[in-house]
Amino acid sequence: MTEQPQPPNQPPAPDGYGHLPGPPQSSYGTPPQGPNPYAHPQPPTAPTGQPAYSFPQPGATPGPGTPPGRRRTAAVAAVAVAGVLVLGAGGYALLAGGGEKDPATPVAQSSPPADAQASATPDKGDGNGNGSQVSEDLNAGRKQGEDRVLWLKAPKVDGPGMGVDAEGQWVVGDTVVKRLWNNLTAYGAGDGKEQWTLAFPAPICSVTPQTTADAKTVVLYRESTTEGALCNRMRMVDLKTGKEGWSKEIPSEGFLDIMTSPTLGMTGDTVAVSRGGSASAFKISTGDKLFGSGSAEGCKPGAYTLHNNKMIAISGCREKDGKGEVSGADPVTGKKTWTYQLPDGYKAVNVYSLDPVVLDIANQEKNQRAIVVLGPDGKHSATLSAEGKWANECIPAAGGSLEICNKTVVDGGTLYMPTFADVKKANEIVAFDLGTGKAKWRTPAGDSRILTPIRMENGQLIAYRSAEQDKGGEVVAIPAAGGAPTALLRNPSGTAAPIEASFYSPQIDYVGGRLYISVTHLRAQNKDEKLLMVFGK
């Protein structure tokens, strides 16, 4: 049993961010009205003669809802809070009222001038090969100093009424692999030409951004094409070649093991499948089972989270009145190495890091939330505290299956988290000291932009600054110690900007000087829809 956070019996401090476990405050729980400004909405179906991927229309709303059991919701639901963190319906945003006013920080310095006359006619693609040509010049209107659109894929897909999922994007060598419905397809990073396609016998239902050192990953797909088919098949894929490895059905961990909204996690030669209160781990190289929650003693793991040679098990404990715990675990044997007992009524809802362990935990009955930091022995060492409204896309799957958050970055004892931006207002990235839980610095996006952390590289935080109707997005570098961002890539204005701005909650990668942004869902109404857009020098 490990040390508990000290329960305060007094009101939160002025910078109170999720004190743990304390009484709920009186002023939380009212959702803001209007669209979520954290991501631009998908454009509605375009009129005849106008590409559906081109311009978002005024008042556009997000695309149709995703099928039941989908791991992520179509939009981030934001709930306003004062002094506490609240779990909202259908997703959540981390929020706290107030926020001190820091001096404005310059957002970006100009990158070296580019040839203002250069242009490209990107390959649109039709989903069945190299595709046809886009009629517009997507670099038309590019200004001095701006970089270029390299290519755009906007296939026509004729799918079911709820549309099709497209979550999954991997940059491997000089290719980018994109998942669409029941296919994985690799495109040349520089020109968008199709390199290979691997079709699955039924729709893909879960992927992970993680790969092995030699670019292998594991993909889950449904047992059949019939509606409601279980997501209980797994296949190893070599993303360099598009060749499939082993395939197998996921064995049951007991009669209550229902394959609902499973998620994947990988590290070393281990892949774990977490779903609805049960979890199993397998060798990536062979598919052989390593361990599972069905054989666990005591508290039963309902989810495993893996990253960078670390693993934790998130468990429910029937013999402890349903109290939960989080344990360090060996990714090869599943054996526990330390245990952190969650406070009464709290559940782990997100994982930001495993080195150190940074957990987002919530008491839904009391509408309380906190982000806690654990030491190497599993003891509570800090609770994050700061003012501001917080937003990310770490939406928990059904049954508590958790992956590492994809919109926050942890490195060198610092957590980098984006704030929530009100309509037509900019957000910030805030750096938290994980030793003290206090905010170290803030960098504003400027204008009405949104800054999203991507990763750390060479001692700098790489982030994406969103596009607007008349301005292209940017990739910027922010020093780890804080300071003015420097533009690494400046996407073109003109024709491309409104297309880039209309990507709804995109998947983002920045590798080798190229920016890759793609959607996670298509309406699939047999009309051109933007899928993947790539920018570079």
XYZ file of C-alpha atoms in Angstrom:
537
model
C 0.000 0.000 0.000
C 1.409 3.376 -0.913
C 1.060 6.884 0.400
C -2.194 8.698 -0.320
C -2.548 12.317 -1.382
C -3.446 14.397 1.650
C -7.182 15.216 1.600
C -7.596 18.938 2.173
C -10.562 20.056 4.268
C -10.367 23.652 3.178
C -11.232 25.496 -0.039
C -8.692 25.205 -2.859
C -5.846 27.663 -3.135
C -6.135 30.460 -5.719
C -4.293 28.364 -8.279
C -6.276 25.267 -7.340
C -6.278 22.660 -10.088
C -7.913 19.458 -8.965
C -7.117 19.232 -5.272
C -7.377 15.636 -4.166
C -9.720 14.404 -2.842
C -11.567 17.587 -1.548
C -15.165 18.672 -1.528
C -16.649 19.794 -4.831
C -16.899 23.517 -5.431
C -20.239 25.214 -5.978
C -19.524 26.785 -9.353
C -18.679 23.888 -11.635
C -20.491 21.737 -14.118
C -22.035 24.147 -16.639
C -21.026 23.217 -20.191
C -20.167 26.189 -22.399
C -22.464 26.733 -25.323
C -21.438 26.633 -28.966
C -18.999 24.542 -30.978
C -15.726 23.246 -29.665
C -13.036 25.599 -30.961
C -10.258 23.086 -30.315
C -10.735 21.653 -33.777
C -12.297 23.012 -36.915
C -15.513 21.269 -37.976
C -15.771 19.090 -41.030
C -17.329 20.889 -43.986
C -20.828 19.888 -45.029
C -21.437 18.081 -48.277
C -20.375 20.411 -51.054
C -22.680 21.634 -53.800
C -22.329 20.015 -57.207
C -19.108 21.031 -58.873
C -17.361 22.034 -55.654
C -14.896 19.611 -54.015
C -16.128 18.428 -50.624
C -12.664 18.890 -49.190
C -12.219 22.506 -50.169
C -13.891 25.102 -47.959
C -15.695 24.744 -44.627
C -19.055 26.517 -44.789
C -20.320 28.991 -42.173
C -22.127 27.211 -39.382
C -20.708 23.832 -40.364
C -21.202 21.083 -37.832
C -19.151 17.959 -37.230
C -19.753 14.912 -39.361
C -22.204 12.201 -38.386
C -21.575 10.334 -35.156
C -19.246 7.393 -35.115
C -20.546 3.832 -34.798
C -21.327 2.421 -31.337
C -18.201 1.126 -29.603
C -15.846 3.462 -31.442
C -12.846 4.201 -29.261
C -12.924 7.968 -29.625
C -15.917 10.239 -29.888
C -16.304 12.577 -32.834
C -15.781 15.689 -30.750
C -14.190 16.773 -27.492
C -16.859 17.769 -24.996
C -15.778 20.687 -22.837
C -17.039 21.326 -19.322
C -16.229 24.555 -17.456
C -14.943 24.184 -13.901
C -13.732 26.458 -11.121
C -10.964 24.924 -9.054
C -11.728 21.266 -9.884
C -11.576 18.899 -12.837
C -14.762 17.427 -14.221
C -15.510 14.385 -16.336
C -17.920 15.442 -19.063
C -20.271 13.294 -21.107
C -19.012 11.882 -24.379
C -15.427 12.907 -23.726
C -13.955 15.642 -21.611
C -11.795 18.689 -21.365
C -9.590 19.456 -18.391
C -10.650 22.820 -17.134
C -10.173 25.222 -14.256
C -11.398 28.775 -13.967
C -9.341 31.928 -14.054
C -5.779 32.190 -15.257
C -3.121 34.771 -14.602
C -2.249 37.108 -17.420
C 1.266 36.613 -18.699
C 2.945 39.003 -21.076
C 2.332 38.093 -24.675
C 5.056 36.013 -26.240
C 5.968 36.263 -29.933
C 4.548 33.254 -31.699
C 6.774 32.576 -34.655
C 9.767 33.905 -36.496
C 9.867 33.739 -40.261
C 11.525 30.778 -41.823
C 13.965 31.315 -44.711
C 12.182 32.692 -47.795
C 10.945 30.169 -50.303
C 10.540 30.599 -54.012
C 7.242 32.470 -54.116
C 6.590 31.352 -57.669
C 6.974 27.617 -57.058
C 3.795 25.547 -57.001
C 2.579 21.982 -57.021
C -0.474 20.136 -58.254
C -0.955 17.500 -55.560
C -2.267 14.042 -56.304
C -5.812 13.781 -55.005
C -6.087 10.022 -55.080
C -9.285 8.021 -55.352
C -8.554 5.279 -52.840
C -7.692 2.785 -55.580
C -4.186 3.651 -56.612
C -2.243 6.779 -57.464
C -5.406 8.732 -58.128
C -6.278 11.603 -60.401
C -5.107 15.171 -60.285
C -6.699 17.898 -58.170
C -8.005 20.602 -60.454
C -6.880 23.429 -58.166
C -3.291 24.450 -57.603
C -3.107 24.037 -53.828
C -0.097 26.333 -53.673
C -1.880 29.178 -55.444
C -1.684 32.306 -53.312
C 1.450 31.146 -51.490
C 3.303 34.116 -50.000
C 6.988 34.857 -49.724
C 8.567 32.747 -46.975
C 5.805 30.146 -46.919
C 6.418 26.462 -47.569
C 4.339 24.156 -49.746
C 1.605 21.594 -49.979
C 3.299 18.468 -51.288
C 0.144 16.457 -51.931
C -3.414 15.744 -50.841
C -5.423 12.522 -50.815
C -9.168 13.051 -51.173
C -10.706 9.677 -52.080
C -14.290 8.789 -52.894
C -15.531 6.100 -50.514
C -18.967 4.519 -50.648
C -19.596 3.149 -47.172
C -22.316 2.534 -44.587
C -24.599 5.306 -43.372
C -22.489 6.031 -40.286
C -19.409 6.475 -42.420
C -16.070 4.728 -41.990
C -13.208 5.093 -39.524
C -9.809 6.295 -40.644
C -7.891 6.506 -37.387
C -4.292 5.425 -37.830
C -1.238 7.132 -39.329
C 2.407 6.051 -39.249
C 5.441 7.704 -40.843
C 7.879 4.940 -41.765
C 11.076 5.856 -43.578
C 10.138 7.697 -46.764
C 6.498 6.592 -46.639
C 3.398 7.440 -44.640
C 0.924 4.639 -43.922
C -2.739 5.582 -43.515
C -5.618 3.410 -42.341
C -8.966 3.754 -44.095
C -11.855 1.436 -43.188
C -10.487 -2.096 -43.749
C -7.248 -1.141 -45.509
C -3.757 0.087 -44.717
C -2.107 2.001 -47.567
C 1.428 3.382 -47.821
C 2.174 6.527 -49.825
C 5.471 8.049 -50.828
C 6.142 10.851 -48.360
C 7.358 13.264 -51.009
C 4.930 12.627 -53.871
C 1.951 10.724 -52.461
C 2.327 7.799 -54.868
C 0.885 4.570 -53.555
C 3.540 2.066 -52.459
C 1.390 -0.801 -51.173
C -2.075 -1.628 -49.841
C -3.010 -4.337 -47.361
C -6.693 -5.270 -47.149
C -8.234 -6.896 -44.077
C -11.121 -9.396 -44.333
C -13.348 -7.172 -42.162
C -13.276 -3.582 -40.876
C -10.293 -2.566 -38.767
C -11.538 -1.663 -35.289
C -8.460 -0.572 -33.317
C -4.912 0.548 -34.041
C -2.057 2.043 -32.063
C 0.427 4.733 -33.155
C 3.172 2.632 -31.571
C 5.501 0.400 -33.571
C 8.494 -1.804 -32.872
C 11.993 -0.594 -33.659
C 11.740 -2.336 -37.042
C 8.351 -0.748 -37.899
C 5.999 -3.591 -37.048
C 2.642 -2.981 -35.414
C -0.480 -4.907 -34.422
C -3.955 -4.168 -35.771
C -7.333 -5.354 -34.460
C -10.182 -6.152 -36.852
C -13.686 -7.551 -36.582
C -14.487 -11.245 -36.778
C -16.807 -10.675 -39.749
C -18.390 -7.972 -41.861
C -21.798 -8.325 -40.194
C -23.128 -5.475 -38.091
C -22.134 -5.788 -34.440
C -19.334 -8.288 -35.114
C -16.867 -8.558 -32.234
C -13.513 -6.797 -32.439
C -11.553 -9.921 -31.500
C -9.055 -10.605 -34.299
C -5.478 -9.372 -34.305
C -2.788 -9.282 -36.965
C 0.834 -8.231 -36.984
C 1.840 -6.020 -39.927
C 5.228 -4.915 -41.245
C 4.674 -1.245 -42.076
C 7.826 -1.105 -44.193
C 6.635 -3.679 -46.693
C 2.898 -4.030 -46.137
C 3.352 -7.753 -45.484
C 1.155 -9.388 -42.875
C 2.599 -11.605 -40.180
C 0.663 -13.823 -37.787
C -3.083 -13.511 -37.250
C -5.106 -14.925 -34.369
C -8.295 -14.649 -32.379
C -7.905 -13.008 -28.981
C -8.604 -15.678 -26.343
C -11.164 -14.937 -23.652
C -10.054 -13.988 -20.139
C -13.284 -15.336 -18.627
C -17.031 -15.432 -19.163
C -17.319 -11.678 -18.480
C -14.711 -10.845 -21.122
C -16.619 -8.874 -23.752
C -14.585 -7.467 -26.630
C -15.883 -3.909 -26.272
C -13.887 -0.950 -27.590
C -10.469 -2.596 -27.221
C -7.287 -0.566 -27.278
C -3.697 -1.553 -27.981
C -0.404 -0.720 -26.332
C 3.112 -1.816 -27.302
C 6.598 -1.793 -25.913
C 9.569 -3.992 -26.752
C 8.198 -7.340 -27.953
C 4.932 -7.009 -26.005
C 1.512 -5.893 -27.243
C -1.399 -5.622 -24.815
C -5.091 -5.643 -25.692
C -7.331 -3.926 -23.114
C -11.109 -4.017 -23.257
C -14.117 -3.680 -20.998
C -12.448 -4.795 -17.757
C -10.177 -7.523 -19.150
C -6.722 -7.405 -20.707
C -4.203 -9.735 -22.380
C -0.600 -9.443 -23.522
C 1.164 -11.202 -26.420
C 4.579 -11.412 -28.069
C 4.661 -9.190 -31.134
C 7.183 -11.408 -32.878
C 5.190 -14.647 -32.599
C 1.678 -13.858 -31.366
C 2.148 -16.170 -28.369
C 0.274 -15.151 -25.234
C 2.410 -13.848 -22.376
C -0.143 -13.202 -19.622
C -3.669 -11.963 -19.016
C -6.000 -10.596 -16.402
C -7.827 -13.921 -16.096
C -4.921 -15.454 -14.207
C -4.220 -12.420 -12.016
C -4.484 -12.787 -8.235
C -6.205 -10.197 -6.091
C -7.181 -7.033 -7.904
C -7.930 -7.837 -11.547
C -6.244 -5.696 -14.229
C -8.827 -4.214 -16.555
C -6.289 -2.387 -18.712
C -2.577 -2.317 -19.394
C -0.785 0.816 -20.581
C 2.639 0.390 -22.227
C 5.231 2.886 -23.425
C 9.028 3.112 -23.689
C 9.769 -0.208 -21.937
C 7.371 0.590 -19.085
C 3.969 -0.878 -18.220
C 1.262 -0.228 -15.673
C -1.832 -2.257 -14.846
C -5.066 -0.466 -13.956
C -7.163 -2.744 -11.762
C -10.501 -3.032 -10.038
C -10.659 -4.683 -6.626
C -13.918 -6.435 -5.708
C -12.564 -7.568 -2.371
C -11.812 -3.931 -1.488
C -15.356 -2.615 -2.055
C -14.604 -1.824 -5.672
C -11.650 0.425 -4.928
C -9.150 0.659 -7.739
C -5.394 0.552 -7.918
C -2.601 1.228 -10.373
C 0.452 -1.038 -10.402
C 3.809 -1.020 -12.072
C 4.227 -4.273 -13.990
C 6.825 -6.209 -15.932
C 5.860 -6.067 -19.645
C 7.110 -9.631 -20.207
C 5.606 -11.420 -17.205
C 2.913 -9.038 -15.971
C 4.289 -9.317 -12.431
C 3.549 -6.303 -10.225
C 6.486 -4.206 -9.026
C 4.647 -1.529 -6.978
C 1.060 -0.533 -6.208
C -0.693 2.810 -5.820
C -4.108 2.653 -4.168
C -6.486 5.131 -5.764
C -8.361 7.431 -3.343
C -11.912 6.395 -2.483
C -14.284 6.896 -5.387
C -11.551 7.714 -7.902
C -10.748 5.953 -11.171
C -7.867 6.428 -13.582
C -9.280 8.014 -16.734
C -6.141 9.019 -18.628
C -2.423 8.309 -18.653
C -0.029 11.079 -19.664
C 3.268 9.342 -19.026
C 4.872 6.207 -17.608
C 8.263 7.807 -16.853
C 7.360 9.257 -14.446
C 3.833 7.896 -14.059
C 1.388 10.780 -14.557
C -2.283 9.896 -14.127
C -5.502 11.764 -14.671
C -7.956 10.474 -12.040
C -11.598 11.352 -11.440
C -14.393 10.928 -8.925
C -17.452 11.156 -11.124
C -19.969 11.163 -8.277
C -18.375 14.232 -6.701
C -17.368 15.839 -10.017
C -13.732 16.046 -8.940
C -10.634 15.493 -10.981
C -6.880 15.668 -10.486
C -3.607 14.916 -12.233
C -1.181 13.091 -9.939
C 2.491 12.230 -10.322
C 3.899 8.991 -8.882
C 7.492 8.259 -7.966
C 9.433 5.140 -9.057
C 8.058 3.252 -6.039
C 4.459 4.184 -6.849
C 4.141 6.777 -4.084
C 2.231 9.963 -4.767
C 4.764 12.770 -5.207
C 2.840 15.741 -6.645
C -0.550 16.976 -7.801
C -0.685 19.430 -10.683
C -1.955 22.881 -9.801
C -2.509 25.863 -12.091
C -5.156 28.254 -13.290
C -6.673 28.101 -16.735
C -8.977 26.110 -18.930
C -7.466 22.866 -20.163
C -8.193 20.813 -23.240
C -6.895 17.677 -24.886
C -8.166 14.666 -26.759
C -7.399 11.939 -24.258
C -10.877 10.476 -24.391
C -11.149 7.221 -22.431
C -12.556 4.194 -24.173
C -15.440 2.173 -22.824
C -14.393 -0.071 -19.968
C -11.448 2.070 -18.936
C -8.970 1.018 -21.645
C -6.270 3.661 -21.646
C -3.503 4.677 -24.014
C -0.861 7.360 -23.578
C -2.489 10.726 -24.242
C -1.916 11.945 -27.789
C -2.219 15.685 -27.158
C 0.163 16.162 -24.247
C 3.924 15.616 -24.045
C 6.052 14.601 -21.057
C 9.820 14.960 -21.137
C 12.584 15.693 -18.638
C 10.268 16.101 -15.675
C 7.948 18.492 -17.505
C 4.384 18.035 -18.755
C 3.346 20.197 -21.714
C -0.433 20.636 -21.925
C -2.613 22.800 -24.200
C -5.273 25.079 -22.797
C -8.811 25.210 -24.111
C -9.499 28.111 -26.472
C -12.805 29.928 -26.435
C -14.364 30.726 -29.803
C -12.165 33.111 -31.793
C -9.578 33.219 -29.004
C -6.103 31.719 -28.932
C -4.985 28.983 -26.573
C -1.665 28.402 -24.817
C 0.733 25.578 -24.112
C 1.586 25.410 -20.425
C 4.660 23.636 -19.055
C 4.221 21.940 -15.647
C 7.069 20.983 -13.314
C 6.270 17.379 -12.372
C 8.397 17.682 -9.255
C 6.299 20.461 -7.737
C 3.094 20.290 -9.798
C 3.344 24.022 -10.537
C 3.226 25.756 -13.907
C 6.654 26.859 -15.173
C 5.750 28.910 -18.240
C 3.064 29.586 -20.828
C 3.370 30.183 -24.556
C 0.345 31.712 -26.323
C -0.651 30.701 -29.838
C -1.506 34.266 -30.840
C -4.348 35.544 -33.033
C -7.191 33.003 -32.752
C -4.954 30.012 -33.320
C -4.610 26.689 -31.493
C -1.246 25.264 -30.395
C -1.030 21.480 -30.074
C 2.067 19.718 -28.655
C 3.527 16.999 -30.884
C 6.757 15.765 -29.241
C 10.160 16.808 -27.875
C 13.120 17.008 -30.224
C 16.637 18.309 -29.537
C 15.599 19.998 -26.324
C 12.638 21.774 -27.876
C 8.895 21.179 -27.849
C 7.573 20.691 -31.384
C 4.009 21.940 -31.758
C 1.436 22.517 -34.501
C -0.160 25.963 -34.797
C -3.527 25.604 -36.519
C -4.528 27.172 -39.823
C -7.215 29.770 -40.381
C -9.289 30.566 -43.448
C -6.693 33.007 -44.746
C -3.536 31.730 -43.014
C -1.736 28.430 -43.263
C -0.749 26.491 -40.163
C 2.782 26.267 -38.799
C 5.094 23.812 -37.110
C 6.969 25.643 -34.365
C 9.746 24.824 -31.891
C 9.528 26.128 -28.312
C 12.618 25.940 -26.065
C 12.229 23.571 -23.118
C 12.941 26.507 -20.822
C 10.208 28.575 -22.463
C 10.498 31.543 -24.773
C 9.501 32.648 -28.224
C 8.606 29.877 -30.690
C 10.502 29.570 -33.948
C 8.718 28.503 -37.121
C 10.117 25.300 -38.632
C 7.477 25.013 -41.361
C 5.054 27.668 -42.566
C 2.139 26.264 -44.559
C 0.836 28.290 -47.497
C -2.001 30.761 -47.463
C -4.321 31.055 -50.423
C -6.073 27.974 -51.774
C -4.640 25.547 -49.212
C -5.416 27.425 -45.987
C -9.190 26.813 -45.781
C -8.680 23.148 -46.637
C -6.081 22.769 -43.882
C -8.303 24.706 -41.457
C -11.225 22.364 -42.100
C -9.408 19.231 -40.876
C -11.492 18.207 -37.885
C -9.454 17.056 -34.881
C -6.664 15.748 -37.133
C -3.953 13.225 -36.500
C -0.655 15.098 -36.718
C 2.915 13.964 -37.379
C 5.995 16.047 -38.114
C 8.894 13.923 -39.345
C 11.870 14.764 -41.531
C 10.726 18.321 -42.192
C 7.276 17.240 -43.426
C 3.930 17.779 -41.708
C 1.254 15.086 -42.075
C -2.344 15.815 -41.053
C -5.205 13.398 -41.591
C -8.791 12.796 -40.542
C -10.020 9.950 -38.356
C -13.455 9.480 -39.932
C -15.035 9.829 -43.383
C -18.701 10.238 -44.200
C -18.199 7.780 -47.077
C -20.986 9.112 -49.290
C -19.152 8.466 -52.574
C -17.907 12.047 -52.791
C -14.418 13.486 -52.614
C -13.346 13.824 -48.973
C -10.005 14.996 -47.703
C -8.112 12.182 -46.001
C -4.438 13.102 -45.780
C -2.569 16.345 -46.521
C 1.224 16.694 -46.502
C 3.332 19.860 -46.317
C 7.055 20.411 -46.786
C 9.783 22.633 -48.157
